[in-house]
PDB file of N, CA and C in Angstrom:
ATOM      1  N   MET A   1      97.966  83.885  22.543  1.00 60.00           N
ATOM      2  CA  MET A   1      97.144  85.278  23.027  1.00 60.00           C
ATOM      3  C   MET A   1      96.371  84.800  24.194  1.00 60.00           C
ATOM      4  N   LYS A   2      96.218  84.422  25.440  1.00 70.00           N
ATOM      5  CA  LYS A   2      95.200  84.599  26.381  1.00 70.00           C
ATOM      6  C   LYS A   2      94.313  85.441  26.927  1.00 70.00           C
ATOM      7  N   LEU A   3      93.352  83.980  27.585  1.00 69.00           N
ATOM      8  CA  LEU A   3      92.394  84.790  27.272  1.00 69.00           C
ATOM      9  C   LEU A   3      91.866  85.447  28.992  1.00 69.00           C
ATOM     10  N   GLN A   4      90.812  87.060  28.790  1.00 74.00           N
ATOM     11  CA  GLN A   4      90.852  87.156  30.392  1.00 74.00           C
ATOM     12  C   GLN A   4      90.785  86.345  30.860  1.00 74.00           C
ATOM     13  N   LYS A   5      90.591  87.236  32.410  1.00 76.00           N
ATOM     14  CA  LYS A   5      89.486  86.085  33.068  1.00 76.00           C
ATOM     15  C   LYS A   5      88.759  87.020  33.573  1.00 76.00           C
ATOM     16  N   PHE A   6      87.541  86.595  33.805  1.00 73.00           N
ATOM     17  CA  PHE A   6      86.917  87.314  34.382  1.00 73.00           C
ATOM     18  C   PHE A   6      85.979  86.912  35.981  1.00 73.00           C
ATOM     19  N   PRO A   7      85.894  87.892  36.763  1.00 71.00           N
ATOM     20  CA  PRO A   7      85.377  87.606  38.282  1.00 71.00           C
ATOM     21  C   PRO A   7      84.262  86.145  38.033  1.00 71.00           C
ATOM     22  N   LYS A   8      85.213  85.202  38.911  1.00 73.00           N
ATOM     23  CA  LYS A   8      83.951  84.232  39.183  1.00 73.00           C
ATOM     24  C   LYS A   8      82.485  84.948  39.818  1.00 73.00           C
ATOM     25  N   ILE A   9      81.408  84.370  39.198  1.00 67.00           N
ATOM     26  CA  ILE A   9      80.403  84.893  39.915  1.00 67.00           C
ATOM     27  C   ILE A   9      79.859  83.818  41.062  1.00 67.00           C
ATOM     28  N   HIS A  10      79.624  83.469  41.798  1.00 70.00           N
ATOM     29  CA  HIS A  10      79.471  82.963  43.762  1.00 70.00           C
ATOM     30  C   HIS A  10      77.905  83.041  43.618  1.00 70.00           C
ATOM     31  N   ALA A  11      78.091  81.673  44.465  1.00 74.00           N
ATOM     32  CA  ALA A  11      76.702  81.565  44.010  1.00 74.00           C
ATOM     33  C   ALA A  11      75.795  81.878  46.024  1.00 74.00           C
ATOM     34  N   ASP A  12      75.275  82.856  45.861  1.00 83.00           N
ATOM     35  CA  ASP A  12      75.131  83.908  47.351  1.00 83.00           C
ATOM     36  C   ASP A  12      74.341  84.286  46.728  1.00 83.00           C
ATOM     37  N   TRP A  13      72.959  83.295  46.635  1.00 88.00           N
ATOM     38  CA  TRP A  13      71.717  83.741  46.236  1.00 88.00           C
ATOM     39  C   TRP A  13      70.967  83.923  47.039  1.00 88.00           C
ATOM     40  N   LEU A  14      70.958  84.293  48.676  1.00 90.00           N
ATOM     41  CA  LEU A  14      70.494  84.239  49.610  1.00 90.00           C
ATOM     42  C   LEU A  14      70.222  85.811  49.599  1.00 90.00           C
ATOM     43  N   SER A  15      71.364  86.258  49.840  1.00 92.00           N
ATOM     44  CA  SER A  15      72.197  87.685  49.608  1.00 92.00           C
ATOM     45  C   SER A  15      71.920  88.566  48.467  1.00 92.00           C
ATOM     46  N   LYS A  16      71.976  88.175  47.703  1.00 93.00           N
ATOM     47  CA  LYS A  16      71.447  88.426  46.010  1.00 93.00           C
ATOM     48  C   LYS A  16      69.993  88.184  46.139  1.00 93.00           C
ATOM     49  N   THR A  17      69.236  87.686  46.144  1.00 94.00           N
ATOM     50  CA  THR A  17      67.688  87.498  46.043  1.00 94.00           C
ATOM     51  C   THR A  17      66.981  88.382  47.586  1.00 94.00           C
ATOM     52  N   PHE A  18      68.257  89.158  48.770  1.00 93.00           N
ATOM     53  CA  PHE A  18      67.313  89.475  49.401  1.00 93.00           C
ATOM     54  C   PHE A  18      67.784  91.504  48.920  1.00 93.00           C
ATOM     55  N   ALA A  19      69.050  91.513  48.197  1.00 95.00           N
ATOM     56  CA  ALA A  19      69.076  92.389  47.733  1.00 95.00           C
ATOM     57  C   ALA A  19      67.863  93.317  46.781  1.00 95.00           C
ATOM     58  N   GLY A  20      67.724  91.821  45.523  1.00 95.00           N
ATOM     59  CA  GLY A  20      66.501  92.228  44.734  1.00 95.00           C
ATOM     60  C   GLY A  20      65.857  92.831  45.294  1.00 95.00           C
ATOM     61  N   VAL A  21      65.186  91.852  45.760  1.00 96.00           N
ATOM     62  CA  VAL A  21      63.741  91.379  46.331  1.00 96.00           C
ATOM     63  C   VAL A  21      63.046  92.954  46.897  1.00 96.00           C
ATOM     64  N   PHE A  22      64.209  93.014  48.199  1.00 97.00           N
ATOM     65  CA  PHE A  22      63.657  94.497  48.764  1.00 97.00           C
ATOM     66  C   PHE A  22      64.688  95.723  48.308  1.00 97.00           C
ATOM     67  N   LEU A  23      65.948  95.898  48.133  1.00 96.00           N
ATOM     68  CA  LEU A  23      66.270  96.911  47.518  1.00 96.00           C
ATOM     69  C   LEU A  23      66.300  96.983  46.651  1.00 96.00           C
ATOM     70  N   GLY A  24      65.869  96.295  45.599  1.00 96.00           N
ATOM     71  CA  GLY A  24      65.261  96.554  44.241  1.00 96.00           C
ATOM     72  C   GLY A  24      64.452  97.564  44.406  1.00 96.00           C
ATOM     73  N   PHE A  25      63.316  97.083  45.409  1.00 97.00           N
ATOM     74  CA  PHE A  25      61.901  97.168  45.397  1.00 97.00           C
ATOM     75  C   PHE A  25      61.804  99.030  45.763  1.00 97.00           C
ATOM     76  N   ALA A  26      62.612  99.357  46.596  1.00 97.00           N
ATOM     77  CA  ALA A  26      63.084 100.612  46.945  1.00 97.00           C
ATOM     78  C   ALA A  26      63.553 101.347  46.556  1.00 97.00           C
ATOM     79  N   PHE A  27      64.357 100.642  45.379  1.00 97.00           N
ATOM     80  CA  PHE A  27      64.721 101.636  44.278  1.00 97.00           C
ATOM     81  C   PHE A  27      63.155 101.748  43.493  1.00 97.00           C
ATOM     82  N   SER A  28      62.826 100.768  42.661  1.00 97.00           N
ATOM     83  CA  SER A  28      61.980 101.444  42.290  1.00 97.00           C
ATOM     84  C   SER A  28      61.085 102.372  42.664  1.00 97.00           C
ATOM     85  N   VAL A  29      60.712 101.858  43.710  1.00 97.00           N
ATOM     86  CA  VAL A  29      59.361 103.083  44.218  1.00 97.00           C
ATOM     87  C   VAL A  29      60.704 104.421  44.032  1.00 97.00           C
ATOM     88  N   CYS A  30      61.800 104.176  44.659  1.00 96.00           N
ATOM     89  CA  CYS A  30      62.093 105.855  44.918  1.00 96.00           C
ATOM     90  C   CYS A  30      61.659 106.130  42.915  1.00 96.00           C
ATOM     91  N   ILE A  31      62.542 105.446  42.304  1.00 96.00           N
ATOM     92  CA  ILE A  31      62.081 106.332  40.235  1.00 96.00           C
ATOM     93  C   ILE A  31      60.768 105.886  40.399  1.00 96.00           C
ATOM     94  N   ALA A  32      59.474 105.885  40.278  1.00 96.00           N
ATOM     95  CA  ALA A  32      58.544 105.909  40.629  1.00 96.00           C
ATOM     96  C   ALA A  32      57.978 107.212  41.087  1.00 96.00           C
ATOM     97  N   ALA A  33      58.505 107.791  42.104  1.00 95.00           N
ATOM     98  CA  ALA A  33      58.485 108.937  43.263  1.00 95.00           C
ATOM     99  C   ALA A  33      58.810 110.033  42.145  1.00 95.00           C
ATOM    100  N   ILE A  34      59.677 109.687  41.455  1.00 95.00           N
ATOM    101  CA  ILE A  34      60.465 110.814  40.379  1.00 95.00           C
ATOM    102  C   ILE A  34      59.929 110.719  39.704  1.00 95.00           C
ATOM    103  N   VAL A  35      59.658 110.017  38.971  1.00 94.00           N
ATOM    104  CA  VAL A  35      59.114 110.194  37.462  1.00 94.00           C
ATOM    105  C   VAL A  35      57.378 110.689  37.893  1.00 94.00           C
ATOM    106  N   THR A  36      56.492 110.643  38.653  1.00 93.00           N
ATOM    107  CA  THR A  36      55.619 110.913  39.194  1.00 93.00           C
ATOM    108  C   THR A  36      55.942 112.478  39.659  1.00 93.00           C
ATOM    109  N   LEU A  37      56.546 112.564  40.000  1.00 92.00           N
ATOM    110  CA  LEU A  37      56.910 113.869  40.702  1.00 92.00           C
ATOM    111  C   LEU A  37      57.264 114.784  39.151  1.00 92.00           C
ATOM    112  N   LEU A  38      57.986 114.460  38.425  1.00 91.00           N
ATOM    113  CA  LEU A  38      58.445 114.830  37.471  1.00 91.00           C
ATOM    114  C   LEU A  38      57.087 115.170  36.054  1.00 91.00           C
ATOM    115  N   SER A  39      56.001 114.209  36.294  1.00 91.00           N
ATOM    116  CA  SER A  39      55.243 114.268  34.974  1.00 91.00           C
ATOM    117  C   SER A  39      53.872 114.749  35.546  1.00 91.00           C
ATOM    118  N   PHE A  40      54.248 115.607  36.937  1.00 87.00           N
ATOM    119  CA  PHE A  40      53.172 116.544  37.135  1.00 87.00           C
ATOM    120  C   PHE A  40      52.463 117.305  36.573  1.00 87.00           C
ATOM    121  N   GLY A  41      53.138 118.115  35.975  1.00 83.00           N
ATOM    122  CA  GLY A  41      53.614 119.249  34.888  1.00 83.00           C
ATOM    123  C   GLY A  41      53.401 118.970  33.848  1.00 83.00           C
ATOM    124  N   ARG A  42      53.667 117.847  33.508  1.00 85.00           N
ATOM    125  CA  ARG A  42      53.063 117.642  32.060  1.00 85.00           C
ATOM    126  C   ARG A  42      51.508 117.119  31.406  1.00 85.00           C
ATOM    127  N   MET A  43      51.615 116.324  32.639  1.00 86.00           N
ATOM    128  CA  MET A  43      50.316 115.299  32.106  1.00 86.00           C
ATOM    129  C   MET A  43      49.164 115.577  33.097  1.00 86.00           C
ATOM    130  N   GLU A  44      48.051 115.354  32.852  1.00 87.00           N
ATOM    131  CA  GLU A  44      46.944 115.739  33.725  1.00 87.00           C
ATOM    132  C   GLU A  44      47.500 114.522  35.680  1.00 87.00           C
ATOM    133  N   ALA A  45      46.313 115.566  36.414  1.00 84.00           N
ATOM    134  CA  ALA A  45      46.964 115.090  37.618  1.00 84.00           C
ATOM    135  C   ALA A  45      46.077 113.347  38.492  1.00 84.00           C
ATOM    136  N   VAL A  46      45.287 113.406  37.360  1.00 87.00           N
ATOM    137  CA  VAL A  46      45.236 111.959  38.037  1.00 87.00           C
ATOM    138  C   VAL A  46      46.245 110.983  36.694  1.00 87.00           C
ATOM    139  N   LEU A  47      46.750 111.313  36.238  1.00 89.00           N
ATOM    140  CA  LEU A  47      47.331 110.355  34.985  1.00 89.00           C
ATOM    141  C   LEU A  47      48.718 110.176  35.707  1.00 89.00           C
ATOM    142  N   ALA A  48      49.572 110.669  36.320  1.00 89.00           N
ATOM    143  CA  ALA A  48      50.978 111.509  36.952  1.00 89.00           C
ATOM    144  C   ALA A  48      51.205 109.932  37.835  1.00 89.00           C
ATOM    145  N   PRO A  49      50.318 109.682  39.103  1.00 91.00           N
ATOM    146  CA  PRO A  49      50.349 108.787  40.311  1.00 91.00           C
ATOM    147  C   PRO A  49      50.448 106.938  39.182  1.00 91.00           C
ATOM    148  N   GLN A  50      49.442 107.324  38.122  1.00 92.00           N
ATOM    149  CA  GLN A  50      49.134 105.874  37.603  1.00 92.00           C
ATOM    150  C   GLN A  50      50.684 106.248  36.194  1.00 92.00           C
ATOM    151  N   MET A  51      50.879 106.308  36.091  1.00 91.00           N
ATOM    152  CA  MET A  51      52.282 106.161  35.223  1.00 91.00           C
ATOM    153  C   MET A  51      53.503 106.623  36.231  1.00 91.00           C
ATOM    154  N   GLY A  52      52.990 106.736  38.155  1.00 91.00           N
ATOM    155  CA  GLY A  52      54.489 106.346  38.556  1.00 91.00           C
ATOM    156  C   GLY A  52      53.888 104.507  39.425  1.00 91.00           C
ATOM    157  N   MET A  53      52.776 104.138  39.416  1.00 94.00           N
ATOM    158  CA  MET A  53      53.039 103.298  39.513  1.00 94.00           C
ATOM    159  C   MET A  53      53.163 102.182  38.129  1.00 94.00           C
ATOM    160  N   TRP A  54      52.850 102.459  37.462  1.00 94.00           N
ATOM    161  CA  TRP A  54      53.148 101.355  36.398  1.00 94.00           C
ATOM    162  C   TRP A  54      54.589 101.578  36.275  1.00 94.00           C
ATOM    163  N   THR A  55      55.754 102.177  36.325  1.00 94.00           N
ATOM    164  CA  THR A  55      56.783 102.534  36.218  1.00 94.00           C
ATOM    165  C   THR A  55      57.961 101.460  37.139  1.00 94.00           C
ATOM    166  N   ILE A  56      56.959 101.447  38.273  1.00 96.00           N
ATOM    167  CA  ILE A  56      57.862 100.378  39.655  1.00 96.00           C
ATOM    168  C   ILE A  56      58.394  99.363  39.085  1.00 96.00           C
ATOM    169  N   PRO A  57      57.527  98.018  38.049  1.00 96.00           N
ATOM    170  CA  PRO A  57      57.731  96.617  37.582  1.00 96.00           C
ATOM    171  C   PRO A  57      58.758  96.816  36.431  1.00 96.00           C
ATOM    172  N   TRP A  58      58.688  98.251  35.769  1.00 96.00           N
ATOM    173  CA  TRP A  58      59.564  98.421  34.656  1.00 96.00           C
ATOM    174  C   TRP A  58      61.290  98.782  35.241  1.00 96.00           C
ATOM    175  N   ILE A  59      61.051  99.127  36.281  1.00 96.00           N
ATOM    176  CA  ILE A  59      62.658  99.035  36.929  1.00 96.00           C
ATOM    177  C   ILE A  59      62.983  97.779  38.146  1.00 96.00           C
ATOM    178  N   TRP A  60      61.944  97.111  38.645  1.00 96.00           N
ATOM    179  CA  TRP A  60      62.050  96.473  39.626  1.00 96.00           C
ATOM    180  C   TRP A  60      62.800  95.512  38.950  1.00 96.00           C
ATOM    181  N   CYS A  61      62.117  94.618  37.628  1.00 96.00           N
ATOM    182  CA  CYS A  61      62.616  93.443  37.061  1.00 96.00           C
ATOM    183  C   CYS A  61      63.652  92.958  36.480  1.00 96.00           C
ATOM    184  N   PRO A  62      64.305  94.128  35.948  1.00 96.00           N
ATOM    185  CA  PRO A  62      65.697  94.240  35.290  1.00 96.00           C
ATOM    186  C   PRO A  62      66.672  94.160  36.410  1.00 96.00           C
ATOM    187  N   VAL A  63      66.338  95.106  37.407  1.00 96.00           N
ATOM    188  CA  VAL A  63      67.305  95.397  38.692  1.00 96.00           C
ATOM    189  C   VAL A  63      67.464  94.219  39.822  1.00 96.00           C
ATOM    190  N   PHE A  64      65.931  93.517  39.571  1.00 96.00           N
ATOM    191  CA  PHE A  64      66.030  91.791  40.505  1.00 96.00           C
ATOM    192  C   PHE A  64      66.743  90.697  40.145  1.00 96.00           C
ATOM    193  N   PHE A  65      66.606  91.505  38.151  1.00 95.00           N
ATOM    194  CA  PHE A  65      67.665  90.034  36.847  1.00 95.00           C
ATOM    195  C   PHE A  65      69.138  90.475  37.510  1.00 95.00           C
ATOM    196  N   LEU A  66      69.324  91.733  37.050  1.00 95.00           N
ATOM    197  CA  LEU A  66      70.605  92.359  37.776  1.00 95.00           C
ATOM    198  C   LEU A  66      71.914  91.681  38.449  1.00 95.00           C
ATOM    199  N   ALA A  67      71.062  91.276  40.098  1.00 94.00           N
ATOM    200  CA  ALA A  67      71.475  91.125  41.011  1.00 94.00           C
ATOM    201  C   ALA A  67      72.326  89.920  41.089  1.00 94.00           C
ATOM    202  N   TYR A  68      71.822  88.808  40.585  1.00 92.00           N
ATOM    203  CA  TYR A  68      73.110  87.987  39.921  1.00 92.00           C
ATOM    204  C   TYR A  68      74.142  87.827  39.289  1.00 92.00           C
ATOM    205  N   PHE A  69      74.259  89.047  38.563  1.00 91.00           N
ATOM    206  CA  PHE A  69      75.319  88.832  37.832  1.00 91.00           C
ATOM    207  C   PHE A  69      76.599  89.767  38.203  1.00 91.00           C
ATOM    208  N   ILE A  70      76.382  90.491  39.102  1.00 91.00           N
ATOM    209  CA  ILE A  70      76.995  90.920  39.749  1.00 91.00           C
ATOM    210  C   ILE A  70      77.774  89.269  40.764  1.00 91.00           C
ATOM    211  N   PRO A  71      78.894  89.932  41.113  1.00 89.00           N
ATOM    212  CA  PRO A  71      79.758  88.625  41.353  1.00 89.00           C
ATOM    213  C   PRO A  71      79.698  88.404  43.023  1.00 89.00           C
ATOM    214  N   ARG A  72      79.123  89.500  44.301  1.00 90.00           N
ATOM    215  CA  ARG A  72      79.062  88.641  45.294  1.00 90.00           C
ATOM    216  C   ARG A  72      78.016  89.968  45.579  1.00 90.00           C
ATOM    217  N   GLY A  73      77.522  88.370  46.822  1.00 91.00           N
ATOM    218  CA  GLY A  73      76.252  89.202  47.448  1.00 91.00           C
ATOM    219  C   GLY A  73      76.463  90.619  47.971  1.00 91.00           C
ATOM    220  N   TRP A  74      77.118  90.861  48.781  1.00 94.00           N
ATOM    221  CA  TRP A  74      77.753  91.939  49.703  1.00 94.00           C
ATOM    222  C   TRP A  74      77.739  93.226  49.051  1.00 94.00           C
ATOM    223  N   GLN A  75      78.214  93.030  47.773  1.00 94.00           N
ATOM    224  CA  GLN A  75      78.499  94.049  46.558  1.00 94.00           C
ATOM    225  C   GLN A  75      77.469  94.399  45.975  1.00 94.00           C
ATOM    226  N   VAL A  76      76.315  93.118  45.820  1.00 95.00           N
ATOM    227  CA  VAL A  76      74.692  93.836  45.209  1.00 95.00           C
ATOM    228  C   VAL A  76      74.379  94.830  46.728  1.00 95.00           C
ATOM    229  N   ILE A  77      74.154  94.306  47.655  1.00 96.00           N
ATOM    230  CA  ILE A  77      74.131  95.114  48.808  1.00 96.00           C
ATOM    231  C   ILE A  77      74.521  96.476  48.767  1.00 96.00           C
ATOM    232  N   VAL A  78      75.882  96.572  48.655  1.00 97.00           N
ATOM    233  CA  VAL A  78      76.593  97.714  49.504  1.00 97.00           C
ATOM    234  C   VAL A  78      75.885  98.972  47.436  1.00 97.00           C
ATOM    235  N   ILE A  79      76.166  98.429  46.855  1.00 97.00           N
ATOM    236  CA  ILE A  79      75.772  98.878  45.350  1.00 97.00           C
ATOM    237  C   ILE A  79      74.414  99.063  45.062  1.00 97.00           C
ATOM    238  N   TYR A  80      73.205  98.262  46.069  1.00 97.00           N
ATOM    239  CA  TYR A  80      71.719  98.687  45.543  1.00 97.00           C
ATOM    240  C   TYR A  80      71.341  99.080  47.140  1.00 97.00           C
ATOM    241  N   SER A  81      72.004  99.618  47.754  1.00 97.00           N
ATOM    242  CA  SER A  81      71.872 100.925  48.961  1.00 97.00           C
ATOM    243  C   SER A  81      72.606 101.952  48.478  1.00 97.00           C
ATOM    244  N   VAL A  82      73.242 102.013  48.018  1.00 98.00           N
ATOM    245  CA  VAL A  82      73.791 103.668  47.936  1.00 98.00           C
ATOM    246  C   VAL A  82      72.547 103.970  46.476  1.00 98.00           C
ATOM    247  N   ALA A  83      72.293 103.194  45.799  1.00 97.00           N
ATOM    248  CA  ALA A  83      71.568 103.437  44.275  1.00 97.00           C
ATOM    249  C   ALA A  83      70.532 103.957  45.403  1.00 97.00           C
ATOM    250  N   THR A  84      69.392 103.231  46.360  1.00 97.00           N
ATOM    251  CA  THR A  84      68.691 103.472  46.753  1.00 97.00           C
ATOM    252  C   THR A  84      68.127 104.825  47.529  1.00 97.00           C
ATOM    253  N   ALA A  85      70.319 105.350  47.851  1.00 98.00           N
ATOM    254  CA  ALA A  85      70.062 106.242  49.212  1.00 98.00           C
ATOM    255  C   ALA A  85      69.861 107.196  48.139  1.00 98.00           C
ATOM    256  N   VAL A  86      70.664 107.528  46.652  1.00 97.00           N
ATOM    257  CA  VAL A  86      71.103 108.484  46.367  1.00 97.00           C
ATOM    258  C   VAL A  86      69.573 108.476  45.358  1.00 97.00           C
ATOM    259  N   ALA A  87      68.412 107.946  44.914  1.00 97.00           N
ATOM    260  CA  ALA A  87      67.185 107.495  44.589  1.00 97.00           C
ATOM    261  C   ALA A  87      66.881 108.573  45.634  1.00 97.00           C
ATOM    262  N   TYR A  88      66.742 108.060  47.056  1.00 97.00           N
ATOM    263  CA  TYR A  88      65.876 108.864  48.408  1.00 97.00           C
ATOM    264  C   TYR A  88      66.323 110.275  48.028  1.00 97.00           C
ATOM    265  N   LEU A  89      67.591 110.664  47.830  1.00 97.00           N
ATOM    266  CA  LEU A  89      67.884 111.916  48.112  1.00 97.00           C
ATOM    267  C   LEU A  89      67.609 112.447  46.911  1.00 97.00           C
ATOM    268  N   GLY A  90      67.105 112.071  45.734  1.00 95.00           N
ATOM    269  CA  GLY A  90      66.824 113.270  44.529  1.00 95.00           C
ATOM    270  C   GLY A  90      65.202 113.217  44.451  1.00 95.00           C
ATOM    271  N   VAL A  91      64.078 111.985  45.628  1.00 95.00           N
ATOM    272  CA  VAL A  91      63.323 112.683  45.690  1.00 95.00           C
ATOM    273  C   VAL A  91      62.894 113.747  46.608  1.00 95.00           C
ATOM    274  N   LEU A  92      63.810 114.090  47.982  1.00 95.00           N
ATOM    275  CA  LEU A  92      64.131 114.775  48.744  1.00 95.00           C
ATOM    276  C   LEU A  92      64.189 115.985  48.212  1.00 95.00           C
ATOM    277  N   LEU A  93      65.312 116.479  47.206  1.00 95.00           N
ATOM    278  CA  LEU A  93      65.245 117.164  46.585  1.00 95.00           C
ATOM    279  C   LEU A  93      64.777 117.949  45.782  1.00 95.00           C
ATOM    280  N   LEU A  94      63.990 116.957  45.053  1.00 92.00           N
ATOM    281  CA  LEU A  94      62.344 117.374  44.226  1.00 92.00           C
ATOM    282  C   LEU A  94      61.342 117.641  44.586  1.00 92.00           C
ATOM    283  N   ARG A  95      60.779 117.112  45.861  1.00 89.00           N
ATOM    284  CA  ARG A  95      60.144 117.428  46.551  1.00 89.00           C
ATOM    285  C   ARG A  95      60.120 119.251  47.261  1.00 89.00           C
ATOM    286  N   GLY A  96      60.580 119.416  47.349  1.00 78.00           N
ATOM    287  CA  GLY A  96      61.992 120.429  48.162  1.00 78.00           C
ATOM    288  C   GLY A  96      61.677 121.118  49.276  1.00 78.00           C
TER     289      GLY A  96
END
């Protein structure tokens, strides 16, 4: 029985760090904005921005961590750019 070969994870630490820090942060801010917009109807208006603010580290830390497990640095940049664009589109659609 042969073992499966998984793609080698390259040490593109500079591009992966860039994607995790900047694009991951932009993505987490977008998700926090979505959480804030969805929270306004369900909780007090004073607490909704706090809910969104405290959502950022819960999204950003795992996204930053996962950037190093994607095989190539340019793939991380493309994936995180597309995810951030989709999240911004979601914010624009929710805001109206």
